[in-house]
């Protein structure tokens, strides 16, 4: 039987929406296996796979075939992690949820402050238990690991920025009617990583 559903909002006509939905479910399942809440993973991947990079709650609900309440909980989680932003749809009172092209690298960059905070907290523990104790050495090595990781992330992100410039310089022009996301904003902040403790909304 022919699928009578309208093309997904914010997408280029002619694509196989059912195949894209299956991709969304597969990749969201991979994120859920890594500790993401399943609904948040589905919403995030659905936005990534949308040409416009932005959908309303009702559009996400229709696209994923879930209740608006489930979408609401998922977008709150994603906004908390700075993976998705909320804006007002022009000319309406509806909220629009947007994912930028640099969502992944932005989220990784914003871990810098968290890593510094964890390292400082561990060093406080070293001072309390004594640097020459077994516990002190364990805490000190943990602190050094976070410091090392922070420095390496900075280096990797610098190299990625140069690589991304080359990608954009050689990328073909956007197809008519398609939208392109703005360049990275360079915003910073501290966010905790997703954990397996979250329940699906």
PDB file of C-alpha atoms in Angstrom:
ATOM      1  CA  UNK A   1       0.000   0.000   0.000  1.00  0.00           C
ATOM      2  CA  UNK A   2       1.321   3.452  -0.897  1.00  0.00           C
ATOM      3  CA  UNK A   3       2.367   5.691   1.995  1.00  0.00           C
ATOM      4  CA  UNK A   4       0.086   8.767   1.958  1.00  0.00           C
ATOM      5  CA  UNK A   5       2.111  10.711   4.510  1.00  0.00           C
ATOM      6  CA  UNK A   6       3.213  14.198   3.445  1.00  0.00           C
ATOM      7  CA  UNK A   7       6.931  14.862   2.967  1.00  0.00           C
ATOM      8  CA  UNK A   8       8.753  15.498   6.225  1.00  0.00           C
ATOM      9  CA  UNK A   9       8.832  19.192   7.186  1.00  0.00           C
ATOM     10  CA  UNK A  10      12.013  21.079   6.381  1.00  0.00           C
ATOM     11  CA  UNK A  11      13.288  18.511   3.882  1.00  0.00           C
ATOM     12  CA  UNK A  12      14.007  18.396   0.166  1.00  0.00           C
ATOM     13  CA  UNK A  13      11.131  16.810  -1.813  1.00  0.00           C
ATOM     14  CA  UNK A  14      11.823  13.425  -3.352  1.00  0.00           C
ATOM     15  CA  UNK A  15      13.729  11.753  -0.554  1.00  0.00           C
ATOM     16  CA  UNK A  16      12.597   8.440   0.935  1.00  0.00           C
ATOM     17  CA  UNK A  17      11.216   9.571   4.283  1.00  0.00           C
ATOM     18  CA  UNK A  18      10.564   6.021   5.471  1.00  0.00           C
ATOM     19  CA  UNK A  19      14.199   5.061   4.831  1.00  0.00           C
ATOM     20  CA  UNK A  20      15.355   8.220   6.617  1.00  0.00           C
ATOM     21  CA  UNK A  21      13.114   7.400   9.588  1.00  0.00           C
ATOM     22  CA  UNK A  22      14.680   3.936   9.768  1.00  0.00           C
ATOM     23  CA  UNK A  23      18.120   5.599   9.787  1.00  0.00           C
ATOM     24  CA  UNK A  24      16.987   7.922  12.590  1.00  0.00           C
ATOM     25  CA  UNK A  25      15.847   4.956  14.657  1.00  0.00           C
ATOM     26  CA  UNK A  26      19.074   2.995  14.037  1.00  0.00           C
ATOM     27  CA  UNK A  27      21.436   5.830  14.908  1.00  0.00           C
ATOM     28  CA  UNK A  28      19.307   6.912  17.869  1.00  0.00           C
ATOM     29  CA  UNK A  29      19.542   3.341  19.163  1.00  0.00           C
ATOM     30  CA  UNK A  30      23.344   3.619  18.966  1.00  0.00           C
ATOM     31  CA  UNK A  31      23.254   6.800  21.044  1.00  0.00           C
ATOM     32  CA  UNK A  32      20.885   5.155  23.522  1.00  0.00           C
ATOM     33  CA  UNK A  33      23.327   2.256  23.865  1.00  0.00           C
ATOM     34  CA  UNK A  34      25.980   4.845  24.804  1.00  0.00           C
ATOM     35  CA  UNK A  35      23.783   6.248  27.597  1.00  0.00           C
ATOM     36  CA  UNK A  36      21.480   8.798  25.950  1.00  0.00           C
ATOM     37  CA  UNK A  37      17.770   8.825  26.839  1.00  0.00           C
ATOM     38  CA  UNK A  38      16.137   7.134  23.850  1.00  0.00           C
ATOM     39  CA  UNK A  39      13.626   9.870  23.057  1.00  0.00           C
ATOM     40  CA  UNK A  40      16.246  12.608  23.264  1.00  0.00           C
ATOM     41  CA  UNK A  41      18.414  10.589  20.879  1.00  0.00           C
ATOM     42  CA  UNK A  42      15.529  10.206  18.411  1.00  0.00           C
ATOM     43  CA  UNK A  43      14.746  13.933  18.455  1.00  0.00           C
ATOM     44  CA  UNK A  44      18.401  14.887  18.037  1.00  0.00           C
ATOM     45  CA  UNK A  45      18.966  12.578  15.079  1.00  0.00           C
ATOM     46  CA  UNK A  46      15.669  13.637  13.483  1.00  0.00           C
ATOM     47  CA  UNK A  47      16.866  17.252  13.589  1.00  0.00           C
ATOM     48  CA  UNK A  48      20.268  16.282  12.192  1.00  0.00           C
ATOM     49  CA  UNK A  49      18.567  14.507   9.279  1.00  0.00           C
ATOM     50  CA  UNK A  50      16.301  17.454   8.457  1.00  0.00           C
ATOM     51  CA  UNK A  51      17.556  19.792   5.717  1.00  0.00           C
ATOM     52  CA  UNK A  52      16.344  22.886   7.559  1.00  0.00           C
ATOM     53  CA  UNK A  53      17.964  21.721  10.811  1.00  0.00           C
ATOM     54  CA  UNK A  54      14.936  23.012  12.719  1.00  0.00           C
ATOM     55  CA  UNK A  55      11.438  21.730  13.507  1.00  0.00           C
ATOM     56  CA  UNK A  56       8.596  22.645  15.816  1.00  0.00           C
ATOM     57  CA  UNK A  57       7.451  20.307  18.577  1.00  0.00           C
ATOM     58  CA  UNK A  58       4.386  19.336  16.561  1.00  0.00           C
ATOM     59  CA  UNK A  59       6.519  18.585  13.495  1.00  0.00           C
ATOM     60  CA  UNK A  60       8.867  16.436  15.572  1.00  0.00           C
ATOM     61  CA  UNK A  61       5.875  14.673  17.078  1.00  0.00           C
ATOM     62  CA  UNK A  62       4.517  13.912  13.611  1.00  0.00           C
ATOM     63  CA  UNK A  63       7.904  12.935  12.200  1.00  0.00           C
ATOM     64  CA  UNK A  64       8.707  10.503  15.028  1.00  0.00           C
ATOM     65  CA  UNK A  65       5.074   9.429  15.574  1.00  0.00           C
ATOM     66  CA  UNK A  66       5.185  10.150  19.296  1.00  0.00           C
ATOM     67  CA  UNK A  67       3.238  12.371  21.686  1.00  0.00           C
ATOM     68  CA  UNK A  68       4.066  16.099  22.071  1.00  0.00           C
ATOM     69  CA  UNK A  69       4.776  15.440  25.755  1.00  0.00           C
ATOM     70  CA  UNK A  70       7.545  12.995  24.833  1.00  0.00           C
ATOM     71  CA  UNK A  71       9.076  15.563  22.485  1.00  0.00           C
ATOM     72  CA  UNK A  72       8.887  18.265  25.168  1.00  0.00           C
ATOM     73  CA  UNK A  73      10.903  16.218  27.644  1.00  0.00           C
ATOM     74  CA  UNK A  74      13.466  15.280  25.002  1.00  0.00           C
ATOM     75  CA  UNK A  75      14.119  18.847  23.842  1.00  0.00           C
ATOM     76  CA  UNK A  76      14.535  20.029  27.452  1.00  0.00           C
ATOM     77  CA  UNK A  77      17.304  17.469  27.857  1.00  0.00           C
ATOM     78  CA  UNK A  78      18.998  18.488  24.587  1.00  0.00           C
ATOM     79  CA  UNK A  79      18.764  22.207  25.388  1.00  0.00           C
ATOM     80  CA  UNK A  80      20.350  21.525  28.785  1.00  0.00           C
ATOM     81  CA  UNK A  81      23.321  19.956  26.988  1.00  0.00           C
ATOM     82  CA  UNK A  82      23.484  22.857  24.487  1.00  0.00           C
ATOM     83  CA  UNK A  83      22.985  20.420  21.626  1.00  0.00           C
ATOM     84  CA  UNK A  84      19.741  22.078  20.520  1.00  0.00           C
ATOM     85  CA  UNK A  85      18.576  25.702  20.738  1.00  0.00           C
ATOM     86  CA  UNK A  86      15.050  27.058  21.034  1.00  0.00           C
ATOM     87  CA  UNK A  87      13.799  30.068  19.079  1.00  0.00           C
ATOM     88  CA  UNK A  88      10.443  31.532  18.157  1.00  0.00           C
ATOM     89  CA  UNK A  89       9.157  30.660  14.688  1.00  0.00           C
ATOM     90  CA  UNK A  90       8.750  33.963  12.772  1.00  0.00           C
ATOM     91  CA  UNK A  91       5.158  35.171  12.620  1.00  0.00           C
ATOM     92  CA  UNK A  92       3.879  32.587  15.093  1.00  0.00           C
ATOM     93  CA  UNK A  93       3.869  31.814  18.813  1.00  0.00           C
ATOM     94  CA  UNK A  94       5.370  28.369  18.214  1.00  0.00           C
ATOM     95  CA  UNK A  95       8.834  27.373  19.412  1.00  0.00           C
ATOM     96  CA  UNK A  96      11.315  26.121  16.841  1.00  0.00           C
ATOM     97  CA  UNK A  97      14.052  23.686  17.875  1.00  0.00           C
ATOM     98  CA  UNK A  98      17.305  23.976  15.939  1.00  0.00           C
ATOM     99  CA  UNK A  99      20.496  21.938  15.668  1.00  0.00           C
ATOM    100  CA  UNK A 100      23.579  23.576  14.163  1.00  0.00           C
ATOM    101  CA  UNK A 101      26.120  21.943  11.864  1.00  0.00           C
ATOM    102  CA  UNK A 102      28.718  22.220  14.624  1.00  0.00           C
ATOM    103  CA  UNK A 103      26.558  20.693  17.372  1.00  0.00           C
ATOM    104  CA  UNK A 104      28.952  17.819  18.078  1.00  0.00           C
ATOM    105  CA  UNK A 105      32.135  19.860  18.224  1.00  0.00           C
ATOM    106  CA  UNK A 106      30.411  22.603  20.193  1.00  0.00           C
ATOM    107  CA  UNK A 107      29.296  20.137  22.845  1.00  0.00           C
ATOM    108  CA  UNK A 108      32.802  18.664  23.046  1.00  0.00           C
ATOM    109  CA  UNK A 109      34.426  22.071  23.332  1.00  0.00           C
ATOM    110  CA  UNK A 110      32.116  23.015  26.189  1.00  0.00           C
ATOM    111  CA  UNK A 111      33.449  20.080  28.210  1.00  0.00           C
ATOM    112  CA  UNK A 112      36.625  22.103  28.824  1.00  0.00           C
ATOM    113  CA  UNK A 113      35.251  23.860  31.908  1.00  0.00           C
ATOM    114  CA  UNK A 114      33.846  20.599  33.279  1.00  0.00           C
ATOM    115  CA  UNK A 115      37.194  18.820  32.893  1.00  0.00           C
ATOM    116  CA  UNK A 116      38.986  21.675  34.672  1.00  0.00           C
ATOM    117  CA  UNK A 117      36.432  21.549  37.488  1.00  0.00           C
ATOM    118  CA  UNK A 118      36.823  17.800  37.896  1.00  0.00           C
ATOM    119  CA  UNK A 119      40.617  18.053  37.950  1.00  0.00           C
ATOM    120  CA  UNK A 120      40.515  20.793  40.614  1.00  0.00           C
ATOM    121  CA  UNK A 121      38.082  18.764  42.713  1.00  0.00           C
ATOM    122  CA  UNK A 122      40.316  15.712  42.554  1.00  0.00           C
ATOM    123  CA  UNK A 123      43.350  17.773  43.581  1.00  0.00           C
ATOM    124  CA  UNK A 124      41.402  18.879  46.644  1.00  0.00           C
ATOM    125  CA  UNK A 125      40.917  15.229  47.459  1.00  0.00           C
ATOM    126  CA  UNK A 126      44.655  14.622  47.082  1.00  0.00           C
ATOM    127  CA  UNK A 127      45.380  17.293  49.661  1.00  0.00           C
ATOM    128  CA  UNK A 128      42.866  15.781  52.081  1.00  0.00           C
ATOM    129  CA  UNK A 129      44.023  12.162  51.931  1.00  0.00           C
ATOM    130  CA  UNK A 130      47.716  12.932  51.429  1.00  0.00           C
ATOM    131  CA  UNK A 131      49.701  12.799  48.161  1.00  0.00           C
ATOM    132  CA  UNK A 132      51.865   9.905  49.370  1.00  0.00           C
ATOM    133  CA  UNK A 133      48.976   7.586  50.172  1.00  0.00           C
ATOM    134  CA  UNK A 134      47.544   5.017  47.786  1.00  0.00           C
ATOM    135  CA  UNK A 135      44.316   7.008  47.598  1.00  0.00           C
ATOM    136  CA  UNK A 136      46.226  10.240  47.003  1.00  0.00           C
ATOM    137  CA  UNK A 137      48.185   8.748  44.130  1.00  0.00           C
ATOM    138  CA  UNK A 138      44.987   7.380  42.605  1.00  0.00           C
ATOM    139  CA  UNK A 139      43.253  10.765  42.854  1.00  0.00           C
ATOM    140  CA  UNK A 140      46.304  12.606  41.519  1.00  0.00           C
ATOM    141  CA  UNK A 141      46.504  10.377  38.473  1.00  0.00           C
ATOM    142  CA  UNK A 142      42.792  10.885  37.837  1.00  0.00           C
ATOM    143  CA  UNK A 143      43.272  14.661  38.028  1.00  0.00           C
ATOM    144  CA  UNK A 144      46.211  14.501  35.645  1.00  0.00           C
ATOM    145  CA  UNK A 145      44.135  12.443  33.225  1.00  0.00           C
ATOM    146  CA  UNK A 146      41.448  15.146  33.080  1.00  0.00           C
ATOM    147  CA  UNK A 147      44.072  17.854  32.606  1.00  0.00           C
ATOM    148  CA  UNK A 148      45.690  15.819  29.835  1.00  0.00           C
ATOM    149  CA  UNK A 149      42.327  15.203  28.181  1.00  0.00           C
ATOM    150  CA  UNK A 150      41.461  18.921  28.307  1.00  0.00           C
ATOM    151  CA  UNK A 151      44.734  19.864  26.620  1.00  0.00           C
ATOM    152  CA  UNK A 152      44.282  17.208  23.950  1.00  0.00           C
ATOM    153  CA  UNK A 153      40.718  18.310  23.215  1.00  0.00           C
ATOM    154  CA  UNK A 154      41.945  21.867  22.671  1.00  0.00           C
ATOM    155  CA  UNK A 155      44.568  20.600  20.225  1.00  0.00           C
ATOM    156  CA  UNK A 156      42.109  18.356  18.394  1.00  0.00           C
ATOM    157  CA  UNK A 157      39.555  21.145  18.066  1.00  0.00           C
ATOM    158  CA  UNK A 158      42.191  23.498  16.632  1.00  0.00           C
ATOM    159  CA  UNK A 159      43.074  20.891  14.005  1.00  0.00           C
ATOM    160  CA  UNK A 160      39.386  20.239  13.316  1.00  0.00           C
ATOM    161  CA  UNK A 161      38.783  23.966  12.731  1.00  0.00           C
ATOM    162  CA  UNK A 162      41.472  23.993  10.050  1.00  0.00           C
ATOM    163  CA  UNK A 163      40.145  20.790   8.500  1.00  0.00           C
ATOM    164  CA  UNK A 164      36.593  22.185   8.499  1.00  0.00           C
ATOM    165  CA  UNK A 165      37.751  25.263   6.600  1.00  0.00           C
ATOM    166  CA  UNK A 166      39.120  22.986   3.887  1.00  0.00           C
ATOM    167  CA  UNK A 167      35.884  20.989   3.806  1.00  0.00           C
ATOM    168  CA  UNK A 168      33.845  24.151   3.321  1.00  0.00           C
ATOM    169  CA  UNK A 169      36.229  25.473   0.686  1.00  0.00           C
ATOM    170  CA  UNK A 170      35.841  22.347  -1.444  1.00  0.00           C
ATOM    171  CA  UNK A 171      32.154  21.604  -0.728  1.00  0.00           C
ATOM    172  CA  UNK A 172      29.758  21.957  -3.695  1.00  0.00           C
ATOM    173  CA  UNK A 173      27.279  24.830  -3.688  1.00  0.00           C
ATOM    174  CA  UNK A 174      24.040  24.210  -1.814  1.00  0.00           C
ATOM    175  CA  UNK A 175      21.133  22.943  -3.867  1.00  0.00           C
ATOM    176  CA  UNK A 176      18.303  25.411  -4.539  1.00  0.00           C
ATOM    177  CA  UNK A 177      15.933  25.622  -1.604  1.00  0.00           C
ATOM    178  CA  UNK A 178      18.376  24.061   0.848  1.00  0.00           C
ATOM    179  CA  UNK A 179      19.548  25.893   3.933  1.00  0.00           C
ATOM    180  CA  UNK A 180      22.985  26.102   5.449  1.00  0.00           C
ATOM    181  CA  UNK A 181      23.710  26.438   9.137  1.00  0.00           C
ATOM    182  CA  UNK A 182      25.791  29.378  10.402  1.00  0.00           C
ATOM    183  CA  UNK A 183      29.428  29.025  11.309  1.00  0.00           C
ATOM    184  CA  UNK A 184      30.301  27.914  14.866  1.00  0.00           C
ATOM    185  CA  UNK A 185      29.429  30.590  17.386  1.00  0.00           C
ATOM    186  CA  UNK A 186      32.360  29.844  19.671  1.00  0.00           C
ATOM    187  CA  UNK A 187      30.148  29.872  22.747  1.00  0.00           C
ATOM    188  CA  UNK A 188      31.416  28.242  25.862  1.00  0.00           C
ATOM    189  CA  UNK A 189      29.977  26.736  29.011  1.00  0.00           C
ATOM    190  CA  UNK A 190      30.029  23.646  31.197  1.00  0.00           C
ATOM    191  CA  UNK A 191      27.784  20.691  30.625  1.00  0.00           C
ATOM    192  CA  UNK A 192      27.714  17.232  32.114  1.00  0.00           C
ATOM    193  CA  UNK A 193      27.807  14.249  29.728  1.00  0.00           C
ATOM    194  CA  UNK A 194      24.708  12.111  29.166  1.00  0.00           C
ATOM    195  CA  UNK A 195      24.425   9.296  31.681  1.00  0.00           C
ATOM    196  CA  UNK A 196      22.540   6.047  31.794  1.00  0.00           C
ATOM    197  CA  UNK A 197      20.654   7.318  34.817  1.00  0.00           C
ATOM    198  CA  UNK A 198      18.148   9.320  32.737  1.00  0.00           C
ATOM    199  CA  UNK A 199      14.822   7.745  31.997  1.00  0.00           C
ATOM    200  CA  UNK A 200      13.069   8.219  28.691  1.00  0.00           C
ATOM    201  CA  UNK A 201      10.503  10.971  28.652  1.00  0.00           C
TER     202      UNK A 201
END
